[in-house]
Amino acid sequence: MKDIAIKLASANDAIKIEPIFSLYREFYGMEKDIQRTIDFLRERLEGNESILLYAERNGNIIGFTQLYPTFSSASLRKAYVLNDLYVIETERKQGIAKLLINESIEIAERDECVRISLSTAKDNPAQTLYEKMGFKESSFKFYNYNIRELN
């Protein structure tokens, strides 16, 4: 794992992150849209609306995670939503996701967050990793109200 660097993305990195971010979107059935993806990433990063970490090996991006800030009214503290986590298929099960999550936890601790929340598909095998790393299934039930159809 010494050959893997976890880096904090800036808006200038949007173009080089786009290919793996597009793979992530395609995994979820979204159509590839290079320019909209770059614009989306750049806007989030320029506006400090997200924290994006990426794993790099030999100049190649092999994984990433993205945190979105939110707040907990009950605790009167900041929290993060770990919204995206993706490792390219050939690099899975090598500890890269764990490195990205650990770095996310360090950032959340530094920012004095009360928690990091995430949601995942009921059949996602990554749940085992999340639980091993200390994530607990919430007692809350989550709902979505879709404003627009995804495309």
mmCIF file of C-alpha atoms in Angstrom:
data_model
loop_
_atom_site.group_PDB
_atom_site.id
_atom_site.type_symbol
_atom_site.label_atom_id
_atom_site.label_comp_id
_atom_site.label_asym_id
_atom_site.label_seq_id
_atom_site.Cartn_x
_atom_site.Cartn_y
_atom_site.Cartn_z
ATOM 1 C CA MET A 1 0.000 0.000 0.000
ATOM 2 C CA LYS A 2 3.055 2.246 0.123
ATOM 3 C CA ASP A 3 2.669 2.873 -3.605
ATOM 4 C CA ILE A 4 -0.826 4.389 -3.123
ATOM 5 C CA ALA A 5 -1.275 8.068 -2.353
ATOM 6 C CA ILE A 6 -4.559 9.490 -1.052
ATOM 7 C CA LYS A 7 -4.962 13.024 -2.343
ATOM 8 C CA LEU A 8 -7.406 15.832 -1.713
ATOM 9 C CA ALA A 9 -8.924 17.042 -4.974
ATOM 10 C CA SER A 10 -9.185 20.660 -6.009
ATOM 11 C CA ALA A 11 -11.373 22.116 -8.746
ATOM 12 C CA ASN A 12 -8.361 21.884 -11.069
ATOM 13 C CA ASP A 13 -8.467 18.084 -10.705
ATOM 14 C CA ALA A 14 -11.994 17.732 -12.135
ATOM 15 C CA ILE A 15 -10.775 16.756 -15.615
ATOM 16 C CA LYS A 16 -8.468 14.006 -14.364
ATOM 17 C CA ILE A 17 -11.119 12.647 -11.950
ATOM 18 C CA GLU A 18 -13.843 12.552 -14.612
ATOM 19 C CA PRO A 19 -12.962 9.111 -16.070
ATOM 20 C CA ILE A 20 -13.319 7.254 -12.758
ATOM 21 C CA PHE A 21 -16.315 9.365 -11.727
ATOM 22 C CA SER A 22 -17.965 8.433 -15.037
ATOM 23 C CA LEU A 23 -17.275 4.747 -14.348
ATOM 24 C CA TYR A 24 -18.964 5.180 -10.972
ATOM 25 C CA ARG A 25 -21.997 6.812 -12.586
ATOM 26 C CA GLU A 26 -22.172 4.087 -15.241
ATOM 27 C CA PHE A 27 -22.108 1.480 -12.445
ATOM 28 C CA TYR A 28 -25.356 3.073 -11.256
ATOM 29 C CA GLY A 29 -26.883 3.043 -14.739
ATOM 30 C CA MET A 30 -26.298 6.684 -15.654
ATOM 31 C CA GLU A 31 -25.359 7.715 -19.168
ATOM 32 C CA LYS A 32 -21.860 9.028 -19.711
ATOM 33 C CA ASP A 33 -21.690 12.806 -20.023
ATOM 34 C CA ILE A 34 -18.094 13.967 -19.814
ATOM 35 C CA GLN A 35 -18.661 17.720 -19.801
ATOM 36 C CA ARG A 36 -21.542 17.667 -17.303
ATOM 37 C CA THR A 37 -19.469 15.420 -15.048
ATOM 38 C CA ILE A 38 -16.472 17.776 -15.166
ATOM 39 C CA ASP A 39 -18.742 20.775 -14.543
ATOM 40 C CA PHE A 40 -20.450 19.017 -11.637
ATOM 41 C CA LEU A 41 -17.159 18.120 -9.980
ATOM 42 C CA ARG A 42 -15.646 21.552 -10.572
ATOM 43 C CA GLU A 43 -18.714 23.327 -9.152
ATOM 44 C CA ARG A 44 -18.781 21.168 -6.012
ATOM 45 C CA LEU A 45 -15.064 21.655 -5.396
ATOM 46 C CA GLU A 46 -14.912 25.380 -6.258
ATOM 47 C CA GLY A 47 -17.869 26.095 -4.003
ATOM 48 C CA ASN A 48 -16.484 24.024 -1.105
ATOM 49 C CA GLU A 49 -19.657 21.950 -1.378
ATOM 50 C CA SER A 50 -17.814 18.648 -1.153
ATOM 51 C CA ILE A 51 -14.544 17.049 -0.203
ATOM 52 C CA LEU A 52 -13.274 14.606 -2.788
ATOM 53 C CA LEU A 53 -10.410 12.266 -1.998
ATOM 54 C CA TYR A 54 -8.803 10.067 -4.606
ATOM 55 C CA ALA A 55 -6.392 7.167 -4.504
ATOM 56 C CA GLU A 56 -3.552 7.285 -6.983
ATOM 57 C CA ARG A 57 -1.027 4.631 -7.929
ATOM 58 C CA ASN A 58 1.728 5.351 -10.452
ATOM 59 C CA GLY A 59 -0.141 8.420 -11.701
ATOM 60 C CA ASN A 60 -3.410 6.504 -12.202
ATOM 61 C CA ILE A 61 -6.539 7.258 -10.213
ATOM 62 C CA ILE A 62 -7.843 3.943 -8.932
ATOM 63 C CA GLY A 63 -10.494 5.010 -6.427
ATOM 64 C CA PHE A 64 -12.266 7.963 -4.876
ATOM 65 C CA THR A 65 -14.711 8.999 -2.225
ATOM 66 C CA GLN A 66 -16.743 12.154 -1.846
ATOM 67 C CA LEU A 67 -18.044 13.718 1.331
ATOM 68 C CA TYR A 68 -20.831 16.267 1.487
ATOM 69 C CA PRO A 69 -21.193 18.494 4.537
ATOM 70 C CA THR A 70 -24.456 18.637 6.418
ATOM 71 C CA PHE A 71 -25.514 19.448 9.966
ATOM 72 C CA SER A 72 -27.154 17.657 12.854
ATOM 73 C CA SER A 73 -29.758 19.844 14.510
ATOM 74 C CA ALA A 74 -30.065 17.433 17.425
ATOM 75 C CA SER A 75 -26.359 17.531 18.268
ATOM 76 C CA LEU A 76 -25.785 21.100 17.032
ATOM 77 C CA ARG A 77 -22.755 19.875 15.106
ATOM 78 C CA LYS A 78 -21.494 19.397 11.599
ATOM 79 C CA ALA A 79 -21.669 15.968 9.931
ATOM 80 C CA TYR A 80 -20.557 14.485 6.631
ATOM 81 C CA VAL A 81 -22.392 12.267 4.204
ATOM 82 C CA LEU A 82 -20.105 9.801 2.499
ATOM 83 C CA ASN A 83 -22.053 9.906 -0.722
ATOM 84 C CA ASP A 84 -19.704 8.266 -3.202
ATOM 85 C CA LEU A 85 -17.096 5.548 -2.882
ATOM 86 C CA TYR A 86 -15.685 3.725 -5.860
ATOM 87 C CA VAL A 87 -12.614 1.628 -6.596
ATOM 88 C CA ILE A 88 -11.950 0.368 -10.108
ATOM 89 C CA GLU A 89 -12.744 -3.313 -10.429
ATOM 90 C CA THR A 90 -9.166 -4.536 -10.927
ATOM 91 C CA GLU A 91 -8.085 -2.809 -7.691
ATOM 92 C CA ARG A 92 -10.867 -4.001 -5.379
ATOM 93 C CA LYS A 93 -10.259 -6.061 -2.231
ATOM 94 C CA GLN A 94 -6.791 -4.580 -1.775
ATOM 95 C CA GLY A 95 -7.590 -2.094 1.005
ATOM 96 C CA ILE A 96 -8.021 1.001 -1.148
ATOM 97 C CA ALA A 97 -11.588 1.676 -0.003
ATOM 98 C CA LYS A 98 -10.385 1.307 3.586
ATOM 99 C CA LEU A 99 -7.649 3.901 2.992
ATOM 100 C CA LEU A 100 -10.190 6.324 1.526
ATOM 101 C CA ILE A 101 -12.636 5.790 4.402
ATOM 102 C CA ASN A 102 -9.898 6.185 7.025
ATOM 103 C CA GLU A 103 -8.843 9.486 5.475
ATOM 104 C CA SER A 104 -12.504 10.579 5.462
ATOM 105 C CA ILE A 105 -12.782 9.748 9.162
ATOM 106 C CA GLU A 106 -9.631 11.761 9.898
ATOM 107 C CA ILE A 107 -11.084 14.761 8.068
ATOM 108 C CA ALA A 108 -14.386 14.441 9.945
ATOM 109 C CA GLU A 109 -12.553 14.237 13.272
ATOM 110 C CA ARG A 110 -10.429 17.267 12.378
ATOM 111 C CA ASP A 111 -13.582 19.191 11.442
ATOM 112 C CA GLU A 112 -15.216 18.169 14.754
ATOM 113 C CA CYS A 113 -18.092 16.376 13.045
ATOM 114 C CA VAL A 114 -20.546 14.339 15.051
ATOM 115 C CA ARG A 115 -20.668 11.541 12.451
ATOM 116 C CA ILE A 116 -20.222 10.331 8.914
ATOM 117 C CA SER A 117 -23.381 8.859 7.399
ATOM 118 C CA LEU A 118 -23.689 6.719 4.327
ATOM 119 C CA SER A 119 -26.374 4.753 2.585
ATOM 120 C CA THR A 120 -25.872 1.824 0.280
ATOM 121 C CA ALA A 121 -27.851 -0.684 -1.713
ATOM 122 C CA LYS A 122 -29.273 -3.516 0.385
ATOM 123 C CA ASP A 123 -27.241 -6.048 -1.606
ATOM 124 C CA ASN A 124 -23.946 -4.122 -1.740
ATOM 125 C CA PRO A 125 -21.139 -6.427 -0.505
ATOM 126 C CA ALA A 126 -19.255 -3.331 0.743
ATOM 127 C CA GLN A 127 -21.525 -3.387 3.806
ATOM 128 C CA THR A 128 -19.133 -5.901 5.353
ATOM 129 C CA LEU A 129 -16.287 -3.400 5.056
ATOM 130 C CA TYR A 130 -18.389 -0.561 6.469
ATOM 131 C CA GLU A 131 -19.352 -2.647 9.490
ATOM 132 C CA LYS A 132 -15.758 -3.810 10.074
ATOM 133 C CA MET A 133 -14.701 -0.156 10.071
ATOM 134 C CA GLY A 134 -17.232 0.762 12.750
ATOM 135 C CA PHE A 135 -20.228 1.959 10.761
ATOM 136 C CA LYS A 136 -23.485 0.866 12.383
ATOM 137 C CA GLU A 137 -26.836 0.368 10.732
ATOM 138 C CA SER A 138 -29.041 3.320 11.572
ATOM 139 C CA SER A 139 -32.306 3.013 13.442
ATOM 140 C CA PHE A 140 -33.723 5.578 11.026
ATOM 141 C CA LYS A 141 -35.538 4.675 7.853
ATOM 142 C CA PHE A 142 -34.572 6.799 4.855
ATOM 143 C CA TYR A 143 -36.979 7.989 2.186
ATOM 144 C CA ASN A 144 -36.485 9.860 -1.067
ATOM 145 C CA TYR A 145 -38.862 12.167 -2.846
ATOM 146 C CA ASN A 146 -37.702 12.302 -6.469
ATOM 147 C CA ILE A 147 -38.177 15.658 -8.140
ATOM 148 C CA ARG A 148 -36.862 14.527 -11.516
ATOM 149 C CA GLU A 149 -36.260 11.261 -13.242
ATOM 150 C CA LEU A 150 -32.587 10.324 -13.375
ATOM 151 C CA ASN A 151 -30.939 10.169 -16.762
#
